Amino acid sequence: MKPDYQSKLRIHLLFWIFYYILEAYLEFYWSRYRFPDFTWQLRLWNTLILELGYLLVKIPLAYSLLYVYEKVSVKGIFKYLFYIFIIIVAVLGHRFLTHFIIYPYIYGVEETLDGKENSGFINGYVFFNSFMDLIFMVGLIFGVEITRQKNILKNQISQLKSEKLDQELTMLKAQINPHFLFNTLNNIYGMALKKADETPDVILQLSKVMRYNIYEAAEKTISIEKDLENIKDFVQIQKIRYHHLIVNLKENIDNPSQEISPLILIQFIENAFKHGVSESLGNSFINIKIELKKGILTYYVENSKEEKAHEYSTKIGFKNIRRQLELLYPKHHLTVKNKDDRYIVQLIIDFNDTSNA
């Protein structure tokens, strides 16, 4: 049985139970005025039996109208004629049940108007009462079903949006990983040609970083401790490549198990190497500070840069990062300062804020 059908069956079953209780209560309440000589036990028994009998008319009516509403493709006046025909048949069935079965066989009396004259099978007043009783039920069941369908549609739209965001995040991450891999492999190739002693160490560090990118980064979240370890491996690769580079990395983490989206933080450092250090002449530096205190992450990256750096490529990199942050942490605070001799980036994420969850 499909989950949607199970949900529909459960909701409709609860509806009929509560509707039956409501109608039985109202009928029992008014029966003391119509049949004052009956004991309350007899009135209660009669009420329970007759309301079950009315369900034999109301349930087919409800689902006949729902079927026409949902399945019948005829439009315009013909569809309304279907509705009218079904309601007329139901009203006649309601009257037949009331006049020929409920009153003579359950109440043991003749159906009358105000306790005087026989009401007859078809009478304007009782016919209208039957019609209103049925329409009241139809309004309730349609309200329940339409509300249920709207909730399903809302959940489907929410799921589609979530899937779309996941796909977009996956695509954004994919834009980063190959770039780093190709650049590092190109540098390893250059080191191998020079037979540099550091080549095996760079390959080992690269394997750790790529293992993280392939397996760990596939998860929606990961502990900040593992993410920080990946950052350190990445920095170590770059330090082997750039001997003149000065890197200061300070960390203060009070909760190493704090979950964070993988590959978010490292992008700022990668951007610093790509558009700052690699273009700088002379001594280059990167200062990194990562602090997590009481669920609030403060991340600071400062790097040297050449006075006439390529601003266009830098903006492209930040556009990618900003989009990911918007999707993952809508209420983050990102500050980027572009000074003459350095870039300064500060990111603040409050993990206590449920909107960033």
CSV table of C-alpha atoms in Angstrom, one decimal, residues 11-357:
chain,number,residue,atom,x,y,z
A,11,ILE,CA,-7.4,10.7,7.6
A,12,HIS,CA,-10.8,9.7,6.1
A,13,LEU,CA,-11.4,7.0,8.7
A,14,LEU,CA,-10.8,9.5,11.5
A,15,PHE,CA,-13.1,11.9,9.7
A,16,TRP,CA,-16.0,9.4,9.6
A,17,ILE,CA,-15.5,8.4,13.3
A,18,PHE,CA,-15.6,12.0,14.5
A,19,TYR,CA,-18.5,12.9,12.1
A,20,TYR,CA,-20.5,9.9,13.4
A,21,ILE,CA,-19.9,11.0,17.0
A,22,LEU,CA,-20.9,14.6,16.2
A,23,GLU,CA,-24.1,13.6,14.4
A,24,ALA,CA,-25.0,11.0,17.1
A,25,TYR,CA,-24.5,13.6,19.8
A,26,LEU,CA,-26.7,16.1,18.0
A,27,GLU,CA,-29.4,13.6,17.3
A,28,PHE,CA,-29.4,12.3,20.8
A,29,TYR,CA,-29.7,15.8,22.2
A,30,TRP,CA,-32.7,16.8,20.0
A,31,SER,CA,-34.4,13.4,20.4
A,32,ARG,CA,-35.4,14.3,24.0
A,33,TYR,CA,-37.6,17.0,22.6
A,34,ARG,CA,-39.1,14.9,19.9
A,35,PHE,CA,-39.6,11.8,22.0
A,36,PRO,CA,-39.9,12.9,25.6
A,37,ASP,CA,-41.5,9.6,26.6
A,38,PHE,CA,-38.5,7.5,25.6
A,39,THR,CA,-35.9,6.6,28.2
A,40,TRP,CA,-32.4,8.0,27.6
A,41,GLN,CA,-31.1,4.4,27.0
A,42,LEU,CA,-33.7,3.8,24.3
A,43,ARG,CA,-33.0,7.2,22.7
A,44,LEU,CA,-29.2,6.5,22.8
A,45,TRP,CA,-29.7,3.1,21.1
A,46,ASN,CA,-32.0,4.5,18.5
A,47,THR,CA,-29.6,7.3,17.8
A,48,LEU,CA,-26.6,5.0,17.3
A,49,ILE,CA,-28.6,2.8,14.9
A,50,LEU,CA,-30.1,5.5,12.8
A,51,GLU,CA,-26.8,7.4,12.4
A,52,LEU,CA,-25.2,4.2,11.1
A,53,GLY,CA,-28.1,3.9,8.7
A,54,TYR,CA,-27.5,7.4,7.4
A,55,LEU,CA,-23.9,6.6,6.8
A,56,LEU,CA,-25.1,4.1,4.2
A,57,VAL,CA,-26.3,7.1,2.2
A,58,LYS,CA,-23.7,9.7,3.1
A,59,ILE,CA,-20.5,7.7,2.5
A,60,PRO,CA,-21.5,6.7,-1.1
A,61,LEU,CA,-22.6,10.3,-1.8
A,62,ALA,CA,-19.3,11.7,-0.5
A,63,TYR,CA,-17.1,9.5,-2.6
A,64,SER,CA,-19.3,9.7,-5.7
A,65,LEU,CA,-18.9,13.5,-5.6
A,66,LEU,CA,-15.1,13.2,-4.8
A,67,TYR,CA,-14.7,10.8,-7.7
A,68,VAL,CA,-16.5,13.2,-10.1
A,69,TYR,CA,-14.4,16.1,-8.7
A,70,GLU,CA,-11.0,14.3,-9.1
A,71,LYS,CA,-11.5,11.8,-11.9
A,72,VAL,CA,-14.2,12.8,-14.4
A,73,SER,CA,-12.7,14.8,-17.2
A,74,VAL,CA,-16.0,16.3,-18.3
A,75,LYS,CA,-16.0,20.1,-17.8
A,76,GLY,CA,-18.5,22.9,-17.7
A,77,ILE,CA,-22.2,22.4,-17.2
A,78,PHE,CA,-22.1,18.6,-17.7
A,79,LYS,CA,-19.9,18.2,-14.6
A,80,TYR,CA,-22.4,20.2,-12.6
A,81,LEU,CA,-25.2,18.1,-13.9
A,82,PHE,CA,-23.3,15.1,-12.5
A,83,TYR,CA,-23.2,16.7,-9.1
A,84,ILE,CA,-26.9,17.6,-9.2
A,85,PHE,CA,-27.9,14.1,-10.2
A,86,ILE,CA,-25.8,12.4,-7.5
A,87,ILE,CA,-27.2,14.8,-4.8
A,88,ILE,CA,-30.8,14.3,-5.9
A,89,VAL,CA,-30.4,10.5,-5.7
A,90,ALA,CA,-28.8,10.8,-2.3
A,91,VAL,CA,-31.6,13.1,-1.0
A,92,LEU,CA,-34.2,10.6,-2.2
A,93,GLY,CA,-32.2,7.8,-0.5
A,94,HIS,CA,-32.0,9.9,2.7
A,95,ARG,CA,-35.8,10.5,2.6
A,96,PHE,CA,-36.6,6.9,1.9
A,97,LEU,CA,-34.4,5.8,4.8
A,98,THR,CA,-35.9,8.3,7.2
A,99,HIS,CA,-39.6,8.0,6.2
A,100,PHE,CA,-39.9,4.2,5.6
A,101,ILE,CA,-37.3,2.7,7.9
A,102,ILE,CA,-36.0,4.9,10.7
A,103,TYR,CA,-39.4,6.3,12.0
A,104,PRO,CA,-41.6,3.2,11.6
A,105,TYR,CA,-39.0,0.5,12.6
A,106,ILE,CA,-36.5,2.3,14.9
A,107,TYR,CA,-38.7,4.9,16.6
A,108,GLY,CA,-41.9,2.9,16.1
A,109,VAL,CA,-43.9,6.0,15.1
A,110,GLU,CA,-45.1,7.7,12.0
A,111,GLU,CA,-43.0,10.6,10.7
A,112,THR,CA,-45.0,13.8,11.2
A,113,LEU,CA,-44.6,17.6,11.0
A,114,ASP,CA,-44.6,19.1,14.5
A,115,GLY,CA,-46.1,16.0,15.8
A,116,LYS,CA,-49.4,16.5,13.9
A,117,GLU,CA,-49.9,15.6,10.3
A,118,ASN,CA,-48.0,12.9,8.3
A,119,SER,CA,-45.0,14.6,6.6
A,120,GLY,CA,-45.2,12.4,3.5
A,121,PHE,CA,-42.3,10.9,1.6
A,122,ILE,CA,-41.6,14.1,-0.3
A,123,ASN,CA,-42.4,17.4,1.4
A,124,GLY,CA,-40.7,20.7,0.9
A,125,TYR,CA,-39.7,21.1,4.6
A,126,VAL,CA,-38.4,17.6,5.2
A,127,PHE,CA,-36.8,17.5,1.7
A,128,PHE,CA,-34.9,20.7,2.5
A,129,ASN,CA,-33.8,19.2,5.9
A,130,SER,CA,-32.4,16.1,4.2
A,131,PHE,CA,-30.7,18.2,1.6
A,132,MET,CA,-29.0,20.5,4.2
A,133,ASP,CA,-27.9,17.4,6.3
A,134,LEU,CA,-26.2,15.9,3.3
A,135,ILE,CA,-24.7,19.2,2.1
A,136,PHE,CA,-23.2,19.9,5.5
A,137,MET,CA,-21.5,16.5,5.4
A,138,VAL,CA,-20.3,17.1,1.8
A,139,GLY,CA,-18.8,20.4,2.8
A,140,LEU,CA,-16.9,18.8,5.6
A,141,ILE,CA,-15.5,15.9,3.6
A,142,PHE,CA,-14.5,18.1,0.7
A,143,GLY,CA,-12.7,20.5,3.2
A,144,VAL,CA,-10.8,17.6,4.7
A,145,GLU,CA,-9.8,16.1,1.3
A,146,ILE,CA,-8.8,19.4,-0.3
A,147,THR,CA,-6.8,20.4,2.8
A,148,ARG,CA,-5.1,16.9,2.7
A,149,GLN,CA,-4.2,17.4,-1.0
A,150,LYS,CA,-2.9,20.9,-0.4
A,151,ASN,CA,-0.6,19.6,2.3
A,152,ILE,CA,0.7,16.8,0.0
A,153,LEU,CA,1.3,19.4,-2.7
A,154,LYS,CA,3.1,21.6,-0.2
A,155,ASN,CA,5.3,18.8,0.9
A,156,GLN,CA,6.1,17.8,-2.7
A,157,ILE,CA,7.0,21.4,-3.6
A,158,SER,CA,9.2,21.6,-0.4
A,159,GLN,CA,10.9,18.3,-1.4
A,160,LEU,CA,11.5,19.5,-4.9
A,161,LYS,CA,13.0,22.7,-3.6
A,162,SER,CA,15.2,20.7,-1.3
A,163,GLU,CA,16.3,18.4,-4.1
A,164,LYS,CA,17.0,21.3,-6.3
A,165,LEU,CA,19.1,23.0,-3.6
A,166,ASP,CA,21.0,19.7,-3.1
A,167,GLN,CA,21.7,19.4,-6.8
A,168,GLU,CA,22.9,23.0,-6.9
A,169,LEU,CA,25.2,22.5,-3.9
A,170,THR,CA,26.6,19.4,-5.5
A,171,MET,CA,27.2,21.3,-8.7
A,172,LEU,CA,28.9,24.1,-6.9
A,173,LYS,CA,31.1,21.7,-5.0
A,174,ALA,CA,32.0,19.9,-8.2
A,175,GLN,CA,33.3,23.2,-9.6
A,176,ILE,CA,35.9,23.4,-6.8
A,177,ASN,CA,37.3,19.9,-6.6
A,178,PRO,CA,38.5,19.4,-10.2
A,179,HIS,CA,40.1,22.9,-10.1
A,180,PHE,CA,42.2,22.0,-7.0
A,181,LEU,CA,43.1,18.6,-8.3
A,182,PHE,CA,44.2,19.8,-11.7
A,183,ASN,CA,46.3,22.6,-10.3
A,184,THR,CA,48.0,20.4,-7.7
A,185,LEU,CA,48.7,17.6,-10.3
A,186,ASN,CA,50.2,20.2,-12.6
A,187,ASN,CA,52.5,21.3,-9.8
A,188,ILE,CA,53.4,17.7,-8.9
A,189,TYR,CA,54.3,17.2,-12.5
A,190,GLY,CA,56.6,20.2,-12.4
A,191,MET,CA,58.2,19.0,-9.2
A,192,ALA,CA,58.7,15.5,-10.6
A,193,LEU,CA,60.5,17.0,-13.6
A,194,LYS,CA,62.9,18.7,-11.2
A,195,LYS,CA,63.1,15.5,-9.2
A,196,ALA,CA,62.3,17.5,-6.1
A,197,ASP,CA,62.6,15.6,-2.8
A,198,GLU,CA,59.2,16.9,-1.6
A,199,THR,CA,57.3,15.1,-4.4
A,200,PRO,CA,56.3,12.0,-2.4
A,201,ASP,CA,55.1,14.1,0.5
A,202,VAL,CA,52.9,16.2,-1.8
A,203,ILE,CA,51.4,13.1,-3.4
A,204,LEU,CA,50.6,11.7,0.1
A,205,GLN,CA,49.0,14.9,1.2
A,206,LEU,CA,47.1,15.1,-2.0
A,207,SER,CA,45.7,11.6,-1.5
A,208,LYS,CA,44.4,12.5,1.9
A,209,VAL,CA,42.7,15.7,0.6
A,210,MET,CA,41.1,13.9,-2.3
A,211,ARG,CA,39.9,11.1,-0.1
A,212,TYR,CA,38.2,13.7,2.0
A,213,ASN,CA,36.7,15.4,-1.1
A,214,ILE,CA,35.4,12.1,-2.5
A,215,TYR,CA,34.0,10.4,0.6
A,216,GLU,CA,33.6,12.9,3.4
A,217,ALA,CA,32.5,15.8,1.3
A,218,ALA,CA,29.6,13.7,-0.1
A,219,GLU,CA,27.9,14.0,3.3
A,220,LYS,CA,25.6,17.0,4.0
A,221,THR,CA,27.5,17.8,7.2
A,222,ILE,CA,30.7,16.7,8.9
A,223,SER,CA,32.4,17.5,12.2
A,224,ILE,CA,34.4,20.7,12.2
A,225,GLU,CA,37.3,18.7,13.5
A,226,LYS,CA,37.5,16.6,10.3
A,227,ASP,CA,37.0,19.7,8.2
A,228,LEU,CA,39.8,21.5,10.0
A,229,GLU,CA,42.1,18.5,9.5
A,230,ASN,CA,41.4,18.7,5.7
A,231,ILE,CA,42.3,22.4,5.8
A,232,LYS,CA,45.6,21.6,7.5
A,233,ASP,CA,46.4,18.9,4.8
A,234,PHE,CA,45.5,21.4,2.1
A,235,VAL,CA,47.7,24.1,3.6
A,236,GLN,CA,50.6,21.6,4.0
A,237,ILE,CA,50.5,20.9,0.3
A,238,GLN,CA,50.6,24.6,-0.5
A,239,LYS,CA,53.5,25.2,1.9
A,240,ILE,CA,55.5,22.5,0.1
A,241,ARG,CA,54.7,24.3,-3.2
A,242,TYR,CA,55.5,27.8,-2.0
A,243,HIS,CA,58.7,27.8,0.1
A,244,HIS,CA,58.6,31.6,0.6
A,245,LEU,CA,55.0,31.3,2.1
A,246,ILE,CA,54.4,32.2,5.7
A,247,VAL,CA,51.2,30.6,7.1
A,248,ASN,CA,49.8,31.2,10.5
A,249,LEU,CA,46.9,29.0,11.5
A,250,LYS,CA,45.3,29.5,14.9
A,251,GLU,CA,42.3,27.4,16.1
A,252,ASN,CA,40.1,27.6,19.2
A,253,ILE,CA,37.4,25.0,19.0
A,254,ASP,CA,35.3,24.3,22.1
A,255,ASN,CA,33.1,21.6,20.4
A,256,PRO,CA,35.1,19.5,17.8
A,257,SER,CA,31.9,17.5,17.0
A,258,GLN,CA,30.0,20.5,15.8
A,259,GLU,CA,28.5,19.7,12.4
A,260,ILE,CA,29.3,21.9,9.4
A,261,SER,CA,28.9,21.6,5.6
A,262,PRO,CA,32.1,20.2,4.2
A,263,LEU,CA,34.3,22.3,1.8
A,264,ILE,CA,32.8,25.6,2.9
A,265,LEU,CA,35.7,27.0,4.9
A,266,ILE,CA,38.5,25.6,2.7
A,267,GLN,CA,37.3,27.6,-0.3
A,268,PHE,CA,38.4,30.9,1.3
A,269,ILE,CA,41.9,29.5,1.8
A,270,GLU,CA,42.0,28.1,-1.7
A,271,ASN,CA,40.9,31.5,-2.9
A,272,ALA,CA,43.7,33.1,-0.9
A,273,PHE,CA,46.3,30.9,-2.6
A,274,LYS,CA,44.8,31.2,-6.1
A,275,HIS,CA,44.3,34.9,-6.2
A,276,GLY,CA,46.7,36.2,-3.5
A,277,VAL,CA,49.8,34.2,-2.6
A,278,SER,CA,50.4,32.7,-6.1
A,279,GLU,CA,50.3,36.2,-7.6
A,280,SER,CA,52.4,38.0,-4.9
A,281,LEU,CA,56.1,38.8,-5.3
A,282,GLY,CA,58.5,38.4,-2.5
A,283,ASN,CA,57.4,37.2,0.9
A,284,SER,CA,53.7,36.1,1.0
A,285,PHE,CA,51.6,35.4,4.0
A,286,ILE,CA,48.3,33.9,5.0
A,287,ASN,CA,46.8,34.3,8.4
A,288,ILE,CA,44.0,32.0,9.4
A,289,LYS,CA,41.9,32.1,12.6
A,290,ILE,CA,39.1,29.6,13.3
A,291,GLU,CA,37.2,30.0,16.5
A,292,LEU,CA,34.1,28.1,17.6
A,293,LYS,CA,32.7,29.2,20.9
A,294,LYS,CA,29.2,28.3,22.2
A,295,GLY,CA,27.9,27.4,18.8
A,296,ILE,CA,29.2,30.6,17.1
A,297,LEU,CA,31.9,30.1,14.4
A,298,THR,CA,34.2,33.0,13.6
A,299,TYR,CA,36.4,32.4,10.7
A,300,TYR,CA,39.1,34.9,9.6
A,301,VAL,CA,41.4,34.7,6.5
A,302,GLU,CA,43.9,37.4,5.6
A,303,ASN,CA,46.3,37.1,2.7
A,304,SER,CA,48.9,39.2,0.9
A,305,LYS,CA,48.2,40.2,-2.7
A,306,GLU,CA,49.8,41.8,-5.6
A,307,GLU,CA,48.9,45.5,-6.0
A,308,LYS,CA,47.3,44.8,-9.4
A,309,ALA,CA,45.7,41.5,-8.8
A,310,HIS,CA,43.1,40.0,-11.2
A,311,GLU,CA,39.9,41.1,-9.7
A,312,TYR,CA,37.6,39.4,-12.1
A,313,SER,CA,38.7,35.8,-11.3
A,314,THR,CA,38.5,36.7,-7.6
A,315,LYS,CA,34.9,37.8,-7.9
A,316,ILE,CA,34.0,34.6,-9.7
A,317,GLY,CA,35.4,32.5,-6.8
A,318,PHE,CA,33.5,34.6,-4.2
A,319,LYS,CA,30.3,34.4,-6.2
A,320,ASN,CA,30.4,30.6,-5.9
A,321,ILE,CA,31.2,30.7,-2.2
A,322,ARG,CA,28.5,33.3,-1.5
A,323,ARG,CA,25.8,31.2,-3.2
A,324,GLN,CA,26.7,28.1,-1.2
A,325,LEU,CA,26.5,30.1,2.0
A,326,GLU,CA,23.1,31.5,1.0
A,327,LEU,CA,21.8,28.0,0.5
A,328,LEU,CA,23.3,26.4,3.6
A,329,TYR,CA,23.4,29.3,6.2
A,330,PRO,CA,21.0,32.0,5.2
A,331,LYS,CA,21.7,34.2,8.2
A,332,HIS,CA,25.5,34.1,8.0
A,333,HIS,CA,27.6,37.3,8.1
A,334,LEU,CA,30.4,37.5,5.5
A,335,THR,CA,32.7,40.5,5.3
A,336,VAL,CA,35.3,40.9,2.5
A,337,LYS,CA,37.8,43.7,2.5
A,338,ASN,CA,40.0,44.4,-0.5
A,339,LYS,CA,42.9,46.6,0.6
A,340,ASP,CA,45.9,47.7,-1.4
A,341,ASP,CA,48.2,44.9,-0.2
A,342,ARG,CA,45.9,42.3,1.2
A,343,TYR,CA,42.5,40.6,1.2
A,344,ILE,CA,40.6,40.2,4.5
A,345,VAL,CA,37.7,37.8,4.8
A,346,GLN,CA,35.6,37.2,7.9
A,347,LEU,CA,32.8,34.8,8.2
A,348,ILE,CA,30.4,34.3,11.2
A,349,ILE,CA,28.0,31.4,11.4
A,350,ASP,CA,25.6,31.0,14.4
A,351,PHE,CA,24.9,27.3,14.6
A,352,ASN,CA,22.4,28.0,17.4
A,353,ASP,CA,20.1,29.7,14.9
A,354,THR,CA,17.7,27.1,13.6
A,355,SER,CA,17.3,28.9,10.2
A,356,ASN,CA,21.0,28.0,9.6
A,357,ALA,CA,20.3,24.3,10.3
